[in-house]
Short mmCIF file of C-alpha atoms in Angstrom, two decimals:
data_model
loop_
_atom_site.label_atom_id
_atom_site.label_comp_id
_atom_site.label_asym_id
_atom_site.label_seq_id
_atom_site.Cartn_x
_atom_site.Cartn_y
_atom_site.Cartn_z
CA MET A 1 0.00 0.00 0.00
CA ILE A 2 1.27 3.47 -0.88
CA ALA A 3 1.77 5.88 2.00
CA PRO A 4 -0.30 9.07 1.70
CA VAL A 5 1.48 11.72 -0.35
CA ARG A 6 0.45 15.36 -0.20
CA PHE A 7 0.28 16.63 -3.77
CA GLY A 8 -2.67 18.23 -5.51
CA ALA A 9 -6.01 16.50 -5.93
CA ALA A 10 -5.19 15.08 -9.36
CA ALA A 11 -1.91 13.52 -8.26
CA GLY A 12 -3.52 12.31 -5.05
CA ALA A 13 -6.32 10.66 -6.99
CA LEU A 14 -3.76 8.95 -9.23
CA LEU A 15 -1.75 7.67 -6.27
CA ALA A 16 -4.97 6.58 -4.59
CA VAL A 17 -5.83 4.50 -7.64
CA LEU A 18 -2.46 2.81 -7.53
CA GLY A 19 -2.69 1.84 -3.88
CA LEU A 20 -6.38 1.94 -2.96
CA VAL A 21 -5.79 4.63 -0.34
CA ALA A 22 -7.85 7.67 0.49
CA PRO A 23 -6.11 11.03 0.00
CA ALA A 24 -4.68 12.45 3.23
CA TRP A 25 -5.02 16.19 2.58
CA PRO A 26 -7.86 18.30 3.99
CA LEU A 27 -10.60 18.65 1.39
CA ALA A 28 -12.05 22.04 0.52
CA PRO A 29 -15.41 22.86 2.11
CA ALA A 30 -18.31 23.99 -0.06
CA VAL A 31 -17.32 27.63 0.63
CA PHE A 32 -13.80 28.75 1.44
CA THR A 33 -12.05 32.02 2.08
CA TYR A 34 -8.90 32.87 0.14
CA THR A 35 -6.56 35.40 1.73
CA VAL A 36 -3.38 36.74 0.19
CA ALA A 37 -0.92 38.23 2.63
CA GLY A 38 2.82 38.74 2.76
CA PRO A 39 5.27 35.81 2.64
CA PRO A 40 5.88 34.09 5.98
CA VAL A 41 8.76 35.38 8.06
CA GLY A 42 11.90 33.34 7.47
CA SER A 43 10.65 31.86 4.22
CA GLU A 44 13.35 30.50 1.96
CA GLU A 45 13.73 30.07 -1.75
CA CYS A 46 13.08 26.53 -2.94
CA ASP A 47 16.01 24.85 -4.60
CA SER A 48 14.60 22.99 -7.59
CA SER A 49 17.98 22.20 -9.14
CA GLY A 50 18.10 18.58 -10.15
CA ALA A 51 14.67 17.90 -8.66
CA LEU A 52 12.46 15.28 -10.23
CA GLY A 53 8.71 15.71 -10.75
CA LYS A 54 8.29 12.01 -10.12
CA VAL A 55 7.66 9.88 -7.07
CA ARG A 56 9.94 6.96 -6.31
CA ALA A 57 9.41 4.43 -3.58
CA GLY A 58 11.19 5.48 -0.39
CA SER A 59 12.24 8.88 -1.69
CA HIS A 60 11.16 12.51 -1.68
CA ALA A 61 10.83 14.49 -4.87
CA GLN A 62 10.14 18.04 -5.87
CA ASP A 63 8.54 19.16 -9.10
CA PRO A 64 11.20 20.68 -11.38
CA ASN A 65 8.68 23.42 -12.16
CA SER A 66 8.43 24.45 -8.51
CA LEU A 67 8.27 28.20 -7.99
CA SER A 68 10.53 30.12 -5.66
CA SER A 69 8.85 32.01 -2.81
CA THR A 70 9.40 35.22 -4.82
CA ASP A 71 7.63 33.69 -7.84
CA VAL A 72 4.80 32.43 -5.63
CA ARG A 73 4.37 35.88 -4.09
CA ALA A 74 4.20 37.49 -7.57
CA GLN A 75 1.60 34.95 -8.72
CA GLU A 76 -0.45 35.36 -5.52
CA THR A 77 -0.36 39.16 -5.87
CA ALA A 78 -1.53 38.95 -9.50
CA PHE A 79 -4.30 36.54 -8.54
CA ALA A 80 -5.41 38.81 -5.69
CA GLY A 81 -5.51 41.76 -8.08
CA ASP A 82 -7.70 39.75 -10.46
CA LEU A 83 -10.11 38.88 -7.64
CA VAL A 84 -10.46 42.56 -6.71
CA ALA A 85 -10.80 43.65 -10.36
CA LYS A 86 -13.60 41.13 -10.93
CA GLY A 87 -15.44 42.23 -7.79
CA ILE A 88 -14.94 38.85 -6.12
CA GLY A 89 -12.39 39.98 -3.54
CA ARG A 90 -11.94 42.92 -1.23
CA ARG A 91 -8.73 44.63 -0.21
CA ASN A 92 -8.20 44.77 3.56
CA ALA A 93 -6.58 47.59 5.54
CA ASP A 94 -3.31 45.65 5.78
CA GLY A 95 -3.13 45.30 1.99
CA SER A 96 -4.18 41.66 1.92
CA VAL A 97 -7.13 40.50 -0.19
CA THR A 98 -9.94 38.26 1.02
CA ALA A 99 -12.37 36.49 -1.29
CA THR A 100 -15.09 33.97 -0.58
CA LEU A 101 -15.53 31.52 -3.41
CA ALA A 102 -18.10 28.76 -3.80
CA ALA A 103 -16.77 25.33 -4.77
CA SER A 104 -19.80 23.68 -6.32
CA GLY A 105 -18.34 20.27 -7.11
CA ASP A 106 -19.39 18.19 -10.08
CA VAL A 107 -19.49 14.69 -11.53
CA ILE A 108 -16.25 13.68 -13.25
CA ASN A 109 -16.49 10.94 -15.85
CA THR A 110 -13.54 8.62 -15.23
CA TYR A 111 -11.99 6.22 -17.72
CA VAL A 112 -9.57 3.58 -16.44
CA HIS A 113 -7.04 2.09 -18.86
CA VAL A 114 -5.28 -1.03 -17.61
CA ILE A 115 -2.03 -1.73 -19.45
CA THR A 116 -0.64 -5.25 -19.14
CA SER A 117 2.36 -7.05 -20.54
CA SER A 118 1.78 -9.42 -23.43
CA ALA A 119 1.95 -12.23 -20.86
CA GLY A 120 -0.88 -10.65 -18.85
CA ALA A 121 1.17 -9.24 -15.97
CA GLY A 122 -0.39 -6.18 -14.35
CA ALA A 123 -4.03 -7.11 -14.85
CA VAL A 124 -6.36 -5.25 -12.46
CA SER A 125 -9.78 -6.72 -11.72
CA ALA A 126 -13.03 -4.88 -12.34
CA GLY A 127 -13.78 -5.29 -8.64
CA ARG A 128 -10.60 -3.51 -7.60
CA ILE A 129 -11.29 -0.66 -10.02
CA ALA A 130 -14.85 -0.32 -8.69
CA SER A 131 -13.51 -0.35 -5.13
CA GLN A 132 -11.09 2.44 -5.96
CA ILE A 133 -13.85 4.58 -7.49
CA SER A 134 -15.80 4.06 -4.23
CA VAL A 135 -12.77 5.18 -2.20
CA MET A 136 -12.40 8.30 -4.35
CA ASN A 137 -16.11 9.12 -4.08
CA ALA A 138 -16.09 8.75 -0.31
CA SER A 139 -12.93 10.87 -0.05
CA PHE A 140 -14.15 13.77 -2.18
CA ALA A 141 -17.87 13.74 -1.23
CA SER A 142 -17.51 16.51 1.36
CA ALA A 143 -16.16 18.80 -1.38
CA GLY A 144 -19.04 17.98 -3.71
CA TRP A 145 -17.04 15.93 -6.23
CA GLN A 146 -18.15 12.57 -7.56
CA PHE A 147 -16.32 10.18 -9.90
CA ASN A 148 -18.45 8.25 -12.38
CA LEU A 149 -16.76 5.16 -13.81
CA ALA A 150 -17.59 5.80 -17.46
CA GLY A 151 -15.48 2.99 -18.90
CA THR A 152 -12.58 0.60 -18.50
CA ASP A 153 -10.38 -1.16 -21.01
CA THR A 154 -7.40 -3.49 -20.93
CA THR A 155 -4.56 -3.30 -23.44
CA ALA A 156 -1.65 -5.74 -23.71
CA ASN A 157 1.42 -3.80 -24.87
CA ASP A 158 4.91 -4.52 -23.54
CA ALA A 159 6.28 -1.05 -24.38
CA TRP A 160 3.37 0.79 -22.74
CA TYR A 161 3.42 -1.54 -19.74
CA VAL A 162 6.79 -0.20 -18.56
CA THR A 163 6.72 3.32 -20.01
CA ALA A 164 7.59 6.31 -17.87
CA ASP A 165 6.66 9.94 -18.41
CA ASN A 166 8.00 12.10 -21.23
CA THR A 167 8.54 9.15 -23.57
CA LEU A 168 7.26 8.42 -27.05
CA GLU A 169 5.49 5.35 -25.65
CA GLU A 170 3.61 7.50 -23.13
CA VAL A 171 2.41 9.82 -25.90
CA GLN A 172 1.34 6.89 -28.08
CA MET A 173 -0.46 5.22 -25.18
CA LYS A 174 -2.42 8.33 -24.23
CA GLU A 175 -3.22 9.39 -27.79
CA THR A 176 -4.53 5.90 -28.54
CA LEU A 177 -6.49 5.23 -25.36
CA HIS A 178 -7.75 8.62 -24.14
CA GLN A 179 -11.53 8.92 -23.97
CA GLY A 180 -13.90 11.80 -23.30
CA SER A 181 -12.98 15.48 -23.19
CA ALA A 182 -10.68 17.70 -21.16
CA ASP A 183 -13.35 17.65 -18.42
CA ASP A 184 -12.93 13.90 -17.93
CA LEU A 185 -10.35 11.98 -15.91
CA ASN A 186 -8.30 9.29 -17.67
CA LEU A 187 -6.25 6.96 -15.46
CA TYR A 188 -3.54 4.73 -16.94
CA LEU A 189 -2.44 1.79 -14.80
CA ASN A 190 0.83 0.11 -15.72
CA ASN A 191 4.14 -1.05 -14.31
CA MET A 192 5.72 2.33 -15.04
CA GLY A 193 9.44 1.96 -15.30
CA ASP A 194 12.29 3.67 -13.50
CA GLY A 195 10.97 2.75 -10.04
CA LEU A 196 8.08 5.24 -10.25
CA LEU A 197 4.88 4.99 -8.21
CA GLY A 198 3.00 7.45 -10.41
CA TRP A 199 2.78 10.84 -12.06
CA ALA A 200 -0.03 13.25 -12.90
#
């Protein structure tokens, strides 16, 4: 079983699928308040040199696209300005911006693609997939999100079975198997190479 990893919801959902675990981060309530203030005292720049945006068993990784605290502050300030400009946020006396946003939730059609070796290694049962969808639904229900299992398929392909990210095989696999639109979730289950547990 995979230990809980605190990424974003998409990555957490992917890791949950791989290990049948519920995400461990706090889920957003139906209404939340967003406040932009100054950077925390003693904050440090993140060192993303040589970092990998991948998760390996027994290791820690950092996304190579991680922003420094200065970059984060600039993005937060721009976002706060947008909230005020659109009439969603209000500027406080201390210069911070507070906005209350409704998170309505939705139903996400989910397609699960099981990639096996030509010998059948890596097969995942329909029962296990259904159980994982149940775990995801229970985990995200308080935030108003529901996952609808819209389809599953199994493909035997030795190259795709061990592919990692940023490879020609990954592109071929996803271009061939993807279903639905950009609003839908496609999960690809394989024995991804290079010791990876998953990526999103």
